[in-house]
Amino acid sequence: MKILYLTKKGPTLTGSGTYRDTVLNEMAKRHKIKVFETDADLNEDWDIVHVLDIKHLNPEIINRIRSPLLIEIHDYQWMHFQPFVAVDLPVRFLLQKYRKHKYSRIINRADGIIAHSNYVLERISHPNKYLVTIGIAPSVFETPSITKPSSNNI
């Protein structure tokens, strides 16, 4: 497949950079990939355009994409306001309204959505949504039952 990736470039200080690098490295082993650089990239024929994180997509680019659009959504805080008390509460309130509007437009244009948790997946309204879990498997946290020693062994 020919895949165009729309993603943040350069070093990052969070796990999103590690995730991006891992996806690009692994996909390059099986497919012809390119990371978006200029508008000319959008004029090529791609089997799919893959957005690695909805937060890093400029909504103005959406209308110029001619190929199927797949978008990853990693978190949900933009869906509804969380009013915990902090100095940045007014800024977060305004940003959440902006992001909800922006991301809703992007989701409506997408041909498919990838969510990384059931929580996010259940809150996305889209006919083609898929769960791709990343991180630590829940089974890691399962512990064997502990048998209490009998009083005879003391």
mmCIF file with all atom_site columns, C-alpha atoms in Angstrom:
data_model
loop_
_atom_site.group_PDB
_atom_site.id
_atom_site.type_symbol
_atom_site.label_atom_id
_atom_site.label_alt_id
_atom_site.label_comp_id
_atom_site.label_asym_id
_atom_site.label_entity_id
_atom_site.label_seq_id
_atom_site.pdbx_PDB_ins_code
_atom_site.Cartn_x
_atom_site.Cartn_y
_atom_site.Cartn_z
_atom_site.occupancy
_atom_site.B_iso_or_equiv
_atom_site.pdbx_formal_charge
_atom_site.auth_seq_id
_atom_site.auth_comp_id
_atom_site.auth_asym_id
_atom_site.auth_atom_id
_atom_site.pdbx_PDB_model_num
ATOM 1   C CA . MET A 1 1   ? 0.000   0.000   0.000  1.00 0.00 ? 1   MET A CA 1
ATOM 2   C CA . LYS A 1 2   ? 0.973   3.620   -0.476 1.00 0.00 ? 2   LYS A CA 1
ATOM 3   C CA . ILE A 1 3   ? 0.351   5.518   2.749  1.00 0.00 ? 3   ILE A CA 1
ATOM 4   C CA . LEU A 1 4   ? 0.739   9.229   3.403  1.00 0.00 ? 4   LEU A CA 1
ATOM 5   C CA . TYR A 1 5   ? 1.194   10.056  7.076  1.00 0.00 ? 5   TYR A CA 1
ATOM 6   C CA . LEU A 1 6   ? 0.059   13.367  8.510  1.00 0.00 ? 6   LEU A CA 1
ATOM 7   C CA . THR A 1 7   ? 1.890   13.716  11.791 1.00 0.00 ? 7   THR A CA 1
ATOM 8   C CA . LYS A 1 8   ? 3.897   16.116  13.894 1.00 0.00 ? 8   LYS A CA 1
ATOM 9   C CA . LYS A 1 9   ? 7.534   16.206  12.823 1.00 0.00 ? 9   LYS A CA 1
ATOM 10  C CA . GLY A 1 10  ? 10.679  16.519  14.836 1.00 0.00 ? 10  GLY A CA 1
ATOM 11  C CA . PRO A 1 11  ? 11.527  15.500  18.360 1.00 0.00 ? 11  PRO A CA 1
ATOM 12  C CA . THR A 1 12  ? 8.825   15.413  21.008 1.00 0.00 ? 12  THR A CA 1
ATOM 13  C CA . LEU A 1 13  ? 9.045   15.361  24.769 1.00 0.00 ? 13  LEU A CA 1
ATOM 14  C CA . THR A 1 14  ? 6.217   12.855  25.192 1.00 0.00 ? 14  THR A CA 1
ATOM 15  C CA . GLY A 1 15  ? 5.309   9.300   24.273 1.00 0.00 ? 15  GLY A CA 1
ATOM 16  C CA . SER A 1 16  ? 3.555   10.496  21.122 1.00 0.00 ? 16  SER A CA 1
ATOM 17  C CA . GLY A 1 17  ? 6.939   10.845  19.423 1.00 0.00 ? 17  GLY A CA 1
ATOM 18  C CA . THR A 1 18  ? 7.892   7.311   20.385 1.00 0.00 ? 18  THR A CA 1
ATOM 19  C CA . TYR A 1 19  ? 4.548   6.049   19.096 1.00 0.00 ? 19  TYR A CA 1
ATOM 20  C CA . ARG A 1 20  ? 4.938   7.972   15.828 1.00 0.00 ? 20  ARG A CA 1
ATOM 21  C CA . ASP A 1 21  ? 8.461   6.671   15.249 1.00 0.00 ? 21  ASP A CA 1
ATOM 22  C CA . THR A 1 22  ? 7.436   3.095   16.006 1.00 0.00 ? 22  THR A CA 1
ATOM 23  C CA . VAL A 1 23  ? 4.453   3.192   13.631 1.00 0.00 ? 23  VAL A CA 1
ATOM 24  C CA . LEU A 1 24  ? 6.464   4.767   10.814 1.00 0.00 ? 24  LEU A CA 1
ATOM 25  C CA . ASN A 1 25  ? 9.365   2.336   11.214 1.00 0.00 ? 25  ASN A CA 1
ATOM 26  C CA . GLU A 1 26  ? 7.124   -0.736  11.266 1.00 0.00 ? 26  GLU A CA 1
ATOM 27  C CA . MET A 1 27  ? 4.866   0.385   8.433  1.00 0.00 ? 27  MET A CA 1
ATOM 28  C CA . ALA A 1 28  ? 7.885   1.216   6.242  1.00 0.00 ? 28  ALA A CA 1
ATOM 29  C CA . LYS A 1 29  ? 8.856   -2.466  6.426  1.00 0.00 ? 29  LYS A CA 1
ATOM 30  C CA . ARG A 1 30  ? 5.636   -3.486  4.658  1.00 0.00 ? 30  ARG A CA 1
ATOM 31  C CA . HIS A 1 31  ? 4.398   -0.474  2.722  1.00 0.00 ? 31  HIS A CA 1
ATOM 32  C CA . LYS A 1 32  ? 5.529   2.552   0.742  1.00 0.00 ? 32  LYS A CA 1
ATOM 33  C CA . ILE A 1 33  ? 5.111   5.424   3.182  1.00 0.00 ? 33  ILE A CA 1
ATOM 34  C CA . LYS A 1 34  ? 5.768   9.148   3.179  1.00 0.00 ? 34  LYS A CA 1
ATOM 35  C CA . VAL A 1 35  ? 5.381   11.779  5.870  1.00 0.00 ? 35  VAL A CA 1
ATOM 36  C CA . PHE A 1 36  ? 3.490   14.849  4.634  1.00 0.00 ? 36  PHE A CA 1
ATOM 37  C CA . GLU A 1 37  ? 5.786   17.744  3.742  1.00 0.00 ? 37  GLU A CA 1
ATOM 38  C CA . THR A 1 38  ? 4.007   19.982  1.213  1.00 0.00 ? 38  THR A CA 1
ATOM 39  C CA . ASP A 1 39  ? 0.634   20.360  -0.493 1.00 0.00 ? 39  ASP A CA 1
ATOM 40  C CA . ALA A 1 40  ? 2.109   18.563  -3.513 1.00 0.00 ? 40  ALA A CA 1
ATOM 41  C CA . ASP A 1 41  ? 1.990   15.364  -1.437 1.00 0.00 ? 41  ASP A CA 1
ATOM 42  C CA . LEU A 1 42  ? -1.807  15.613  -1.384 1.00 0.00 ? 42  LEU A CA 1
ATOM 43  C CA . ASN A 1 43  ? -1.936  15.544  -5.198 1.00 0.00 ? 43  ASN A CA 1
ATOM 44  C CA . GLU A 1 44  ? -0.384  12.077  -5.382 1.00 0.00 ? 44  GLU A CA 1
ATOM 45  C CA . ASP A 1 45  ? -2.482  8.924   -5.444 1.00 0.00 ? 45  ASP A CA 1
ATOM 46  C CA . TRP A 1 46  ? -2.418  7.315   -2.001 1.00 0.00 ? 46  TRP A CA 1
ATOM 47  C CA . ASP A 1 47  ? -4.187  4.174   -0.910 1.00 0.00 ? 47  ASP A CA 1
ATOM 48  C CA . ILE A 1 48  ? -4.784  5.859   2.412  1.00 0.00 ? 48  ILE A CA 1
ATOM 49  C CA . VAL A 1 49  ? -3.952  9.064   4.273  1.00 0.00 ? 49  VAL A CA 1
ATOM 50  C CA . HIS A 1 50  ? -3.282  8.228   7.919  1.00 0.00 ? 50  HIS A CA 1
ATOM 51  C CA . VAL A 1 51  ? -3.403  10.891  10.629 1.00 0.00 ? 51  VAL A CA 1
ATOM 52  C CA . LEU A 1 52  ? -1.441  9.604   13.635 1.00 0.00 ? 52  LEU A CA 1
ATOM 53  C CA . ASP A 1 53  ? -3.013  12.061  16.077 1.00 0.00 ? 53  ASP A CA 1
ATOM 54  C CA . ILE A 1 54  ? -6.078  14.206  15.440 1.00 0.00 ? 54  ILE A CA 1
ATOM 55  C CA . LYS A 1 55  ? -4.528  16.986  17.558 1.00 0.00 ? 55  LYS A CA 1
ATOM 56  C CA . HIS A 1 56  ? -1.825  17.545  14.948 1.00 0.00 ? 56  HIS A CA 1
ATOM 57  C CA . LEU A 1 57  ? -4.072  17.840  11.880 1.00 0.00 ? 57  LEU A CA 1
ATOM 58  C CA . ASN A 1 58  ? -4.718  21.202  10.325 1.00 0.00 ? 58  ASN A CA 1
ATOM 59  C CA . PRO A 1 59  ? -8.436  21.106  9.403  1.00 0.00 ? 59  PRO A CA 1
ATOM 60  C CA . GLU A 1 60  ? -7.761  23.206  6.292  1.00 0.00 ? 60  GLU A CA 1
ATOM 61  C CA . ILE A 1 61  ? -5.915  20.253  4.743  1.00 0.00 ? 61  ILE A CA 1
ATOM 62  C CA . ILE A 1 62  ? -8.964  17.977  4.957  1.00 0.00 ? 62  ILE A CA 1
ATOM 63  C CA . ASN A 1 63  ? -10.701 19.403  1.902  1.00 0.00 ? 63  ASN A CA 1
ATOM 64  C CA . ARG A 1 64  ? -7.622  18.788  -0.241 1.00 0.00 ? 64  ARG A CA 1
ATOM 65  C CA . ILE A 1 65  ? -7.307  15.095  0.642  1.00 0.00 ? 65  ILE A CA 1
ATOM 66  C CA . ARG A 1 66  ? -8.564  12.887  -2.207 1.00 0.00 ? 66  ARG A CA 1
ATOM 67  C CA . SER A 1 67  ? -7.700  9.512   -0.699 1.00 0.00 ? 67  SER A CA 1
ATOM 68  C CA . PRO A 1 68  ? -9.450  7.580   2.092  1.00 0.00 ? 68  PRO A CA 1
ATOM 69  C CA . LEU A 1 69  ? -8.748  9.270   5.428  1.00 0.00 ? 69  LEU A CA 1
ATOM 70  C CA . LEU A 1 70  ? -7.933  7.282   8.584  1.00 0.00 ? 70  LEU A CA 1
ATOM 71  C CA . ILE A 1 71  ? -7.611  9.202   11.857 1.00 0.00 ? 71  ILE A CA 1
ATOM 72  C CA . GLU A 1 72  ? -6.277  8.092   15.246 1.00 0.00 ? 72  GLU A CA 1
ATOM 73  C CA . ILE A 1 73  ? -7.774  9.471   18.431 1.00 0.00 ? 73  ILE A CA 1
ATOM 74  C CA . HIS A 1 74  ? -5.685  8.959   21.555 1.00 0.00 ? 74  HIS A CA 1
ATOM 75  C CA . ASP A 1 75  ? -7.644  10.797  24.222 1.00 0.00 ? 75  ASP A CA 1
ATOM 76  C CA . TYR A 1 76  ? -11.047 12.224  25.002 1.00 0.00 ? 76  TYR A CA 1
ATOM 77  C CA . GLN A 1 77  ? -10.634 15.362  27.104 1.00 0.00 ? 77  GLN A CA 1
ATOM 78  C CA . TRP A 1 78  ? -11.765 17.528  24.189 1.00 0.00 ? 78  TRP A CA 1
ATOM 79  C CA . MET A 1 79  ? -15.199 15.838  24.091 1.00 0.00 ? 79  MET A CA 1
ATOM 80  C CA . HIS A 1 80  ? -16.473 17.434  27.271 1.00 0.00 ? 80  HIS A CA 1
ATOM 81  C CA . PHE A 1 81  ? -15.163 19.975  29.730 1.00 0.00 ? 81  PHE A CA 1
ATOM 82  C CA . GLN A 1 82  ? -13.537 18.724  32.937 1.00 0.00 ? 82  GLN A CA 1
ATOM 83  C CA . PRO A 1 83  ? -13.950 21.603  35.450 1.00 0.00 ? 83  PRO A CA 1
ATOM 84  C CA . PHE A 1 84  ? -11.227 20.723  37.935 1.00 0.00 ? 84  PHE A CA 1
ATOM 85  C CA . VAL A 1 85  ? -9.894  23.796  39.704 1.00 0.00 ? 85  VAL A CA 1
ATOM 86  C CA . ALA A 1 86  ? -6.599  25.059  38.305 1.00 0.00 ? 86  ALA A CA 1
ATOM 87  C CA . VAL A 1 87  ? -5.078  28.349  37.228 1.00 0.00 ? 87  VAL A CA 1
ATOM 88  C CA . ASP A 1 88  ? -5.685  27.515  33.551 1.00 0.00 ? 88  ASP A CA 1
ATOM 89  C CA . LEU A 1 89  ? -9.418  26.694  33.980 1.00 0.00 ? 89  LEU A CA 1
ATOM 90  C CA . PRO A 1 90  ? -10.679 29.564  31.740 1.00 0.00 ? 90  PRO A CA 1
ATOM 91  C CA . VAL A 1 91  ? -8.158  28.702  29.021 1.00 0.00 ? 91  VAL A CA 1
ATOM 92  C CA . ARG A 1 92  ? -9.065  24.997  29.136 1.00 0.00 ? 92  ARG A CA 1
ATOM 93  C CA . PHE A 1 93  ? -12.763 25.927  28.963 1.00 0.00 ? 93  PHE A CA 1
ATOM 94  C CA . LEU A 1 94  ? -12.241 27.943  25.775 1.00 0.00 ? 94  LEU A CA 1
ATOM 95  C CA . LEU A 1 95  ? -9.843  25.427  24.202 1.00 0.00 ? 95  LEU A CA 1
ATOM 96  C CA . GLN A 1 96  ? -12.257 22.552  24.809 1.00 0.00 ? 96  GLN A CA 1
ATOM 97  C CA . LYS A 1 97  ? -15.019 24.360  22.895 1.00 0.00 ? 97  LYS A CA 1
ATOM 98  C CA . TYR A 1 98  ? -12.669 25.085  20.000 1.00 0.00 ? 98  TYR A CA 1
ATOM 99  C CA . ARG A 1 99  ? -11.234 21.559  19.915 1.00 0.00 ? 99  ARG A CA 1
ATOM 100 C CA . LYS A 1 100 ? -14.651 19.890  20.076 1.00 0.00 ? 100 LYS A CA 1
ATOM 101 C CA . HIS A 1 101 ? -15.811 21.874  17.042 1.00 0.00 ? 101 HIS A CA 1
ATOM 102 C CA . LYS A 1 102 ? -12.549 21.305  15.147 1.00 0.00 ? 102 LYS A CA 1
ATOM 103 C CA . TYR A 1 103 ? -12.290 17.570  15.883 1.00 0.00 ? 103 TYR A CA 1
ATOM 104 C CA . SER A 1 104 ? -15.973 16.955  15.123 1.00 0.00 ? 104 SER A CA 1
ATOM 105 C CA . ARG A 1 105 ? -15.482 18.390  11.624 1.00 0.00 ? 105 ARG A CA 1
ATOM 106 C CA . ILE A 1 106 ? -12.437 16.180  11.102 1.00 0.00 ? 106 ILE A CA 1
ATOM 107 C CA . ILE A 1 107 ? -14.205 13.048  12.369 1.00 0.00 ? 107 ILE A CA 1
ATOM 108 C CA . ASN A 1 108 ? -17.154 13.677  10.046 1.00 0.00 ? 108 ASN A CA 1
ATOM 109 C CA . ARG A 1 109 ? -14.786 13.785  7.070  1.00 0.00 ? 109 ARG A CA 1
ATOM 110 C CA . ALA A 1 110 ? -12.850 10.644  8.060  1.00 0.00 ? 110 ALA A CA 1
ATOM 111 C CA . ASP A 1 111 ? -13.441 7.307   6.360  1.00 0.00 ? 111 ASP A CA 1
ATOM 112 C CA . GLY A 1 112 ? -12.243 5.445   9.452  1.00 0.00 ? 112 GLY A CA 1
ATOM 113 C CA . ILE A 1 113 ? -11.307 6.106   13.071 1.00 0.00 ? 113 ILE A CA 1
ATOM 114 C CA . ILE A 1 114 ? -8.807  4.271   15.257 1.00 0.00 ? 114 ILE A CA 1
ATOM 115 C CA . ALA A 1 115 ? -9.258  4.649   19.015 1.00 0.00 ? 115 ALA A CA 1
ATOM 116 C CA . HIS A 1 116 ? -6.769  3.341   21.549 1.00 0.00 ? 116 HIS A CA 1
ATOM 117 C CA . SER A 1 117 ? -9.177  2.623   24.389 1.00 0.00 ? 117 SER A CA 1
ATOM 118 C CA . ASN A 1 118 ? -12.712 1.299   24.746 1.00 0.00 ? 118 ASN A CA 1
ATOM 119 C CA . TYR A 1 119 ? -13.626 4.484   26.593 1.00 0.00 ? 119 TYR A CA 1
ATOM 120 C CA . VAL A 1 120 ? -12.784 6.666   23.594 1.00 0.00 ? 120 VAL A CA 1
ATOM 121 C CA . LEU A 1 121 ? -14.209 4.178   21.092 1.00 0.00 ? 121 LEU A CA 1
ATOM 122 C CA . GLU A 1 122 ? -17.598 4.170   22.845 1.00 0.00 ? 122 GLU A CA 1
ATOM 123 C CA . ARG A 1 123 ? -17.778 7.972   22.734 1.00 0.00 ? 123 ARG A CA 1
ATOM 124 C CA . ILE A 1 124 ? -16.976 8.392   19.049 1.00 0.00 ? 124 ILE A CA 1
ATOM 125 C CA . SER A 1 125 ? -19.973 8.436   16.756 1.00 0.00 ? 125 SER A CA 1
ATOM 126 C CA . HIS A 1 126 ? -18.696 7.041   13.455 1.00 0.00 ? 126 HIS A CA 1
ATOM 127 C CA . PRO A 1 127 ? -19.736 4.028   11.345 1.00 0.00 ? 127 PRO A CA 1
ATOM 128 C CA . ASN A 1 128 ? -16.152 2.835   10.803 1.00 0.00 ? 128 ASN A CA 1
ATOM 129 C CA . LYS A 1 129 ? -14.381 2.915   14.140 1.00 0.00 ? 129 LYS A CA 1
ATOM 130 C CA . TYR A 1 130 ? -11.818 0.422   15.343 1.00 0.00 ? 130 TYR A CA 1
ATOM 131 C CA . LEU A 1 131 ? -10.086 -0.361  18.614 1.00 0.00 ? 131 LEU A CA 1
ATOM 132 C CA . VAL A 1 132 ? -6.313  -0.763  18.480 1.00 0.00 ? 132 VAL A CA 1
ATOM 133 C CA . THR A 1 133 ? -5.020  -1.029  22.024 1.00 0.00 ? 133 THR A CA 1
ATOM 134 C CA . ILE A 1 134 ? -1.562  0.168   22.868 1.00 0.00 ? 134 ILE A CA 1
ATOM 135 C CA . GLY A 1 135 ? 0.294   0.114   26.129 1.00 0.00 ? 135 GLY A CA 1
ATOM 136 C CA . ILE A 1 136 ? 0.256   -2.453  28.875 1.00 0.00 ? 136 ILE A CA 1
ATOM 137 C CA . ALA A 1 137 ? -2.075  -5.440  28.541 1.00 0.00 ? 137 ALA A CA 1
ATOM 138 C CA . PRO A 1 138 ? -4.615  -5.557  31.405 1.00 0.00 ? 138 PRO A CA 1
ATOM 139 C CA . SER A 1 139 ? -3.528  -9.132  32.142 1.00 0.00 ? 139 SER A CA 1
ATOM 140 C CA . VAL A 1 140 ? -0.272  -7.720  33.521 1.00 0.00 ? 140 VAL A CA 1
ATOM 141 C CA . PHE A 1 141 ? -2.235  -6.363  36.460 1.00 0.00 ? 141 PHE A CA 1
ATOM 142 C CA . GLU A 1 142 ? -3.983  -9.638  37.260 1.00 0.00 ? 142 GLU A CA 1
ATOM 143 C CA . THR A 1 143 ? -2.546  -11.307 40.340 1.00 0.00 ? 143 THR A CA 1
ATOM 144 C CA . PRO A 1 144 ? -2.962  -14.922 41.375 1.00 0.00 ? 144 PRO A CA 1
ATOM 145 C CA . SER A 1 145 ? -5.226  -15.465 44.314 1.00 0.00 ? 145 SER A CA 1
ATOM 146 C CA . ILE A 1 146 ? -3.335  -15.564 47.588 1.00 0.00 ? 146 ILE A CA 1
ATOM 147 C CA . THR A 1 147 ? -4.090  -18.470 49.864 1.00 0.00 ? 147 THR A CA 1
ATOM 148 C CA . LYS A 1 148 ? -4.214  -17.550 53.498 1.00 0.00 ? 148 LYS A CA 1
ATOM 149 C CA . PRO A 1 149 ? -2.069  -19.891 55.601 1.00 0.00 ? 149 PRO A CA 1
ATOM 150 C CA . SER A 1 150 ? -4.032  -22.058 57.985 1.00 0.00 ? 150 SER A CA 1
ATOM 151 C CA . SER A 1 151 ? -3.640  -21.468 61.711 1.00 0.00 ? 151 SER A CA 1
ATOM 152 C CA . ASN A 1 152 ? -2.092  -24.947 62.019 1.00 0.00 ? 152 ASN A CA 1
ATOM 153 C CA . ASN A 1 153 ? 1.002   -23.806 60.111 1.00 0.00 ? 153 ASN A CA 1
ATOM 154 C CA . ILE A 1 154 ? 1.858   -21.004 62.499 1.00 0.00 ? 154 ILE A CA 1
#
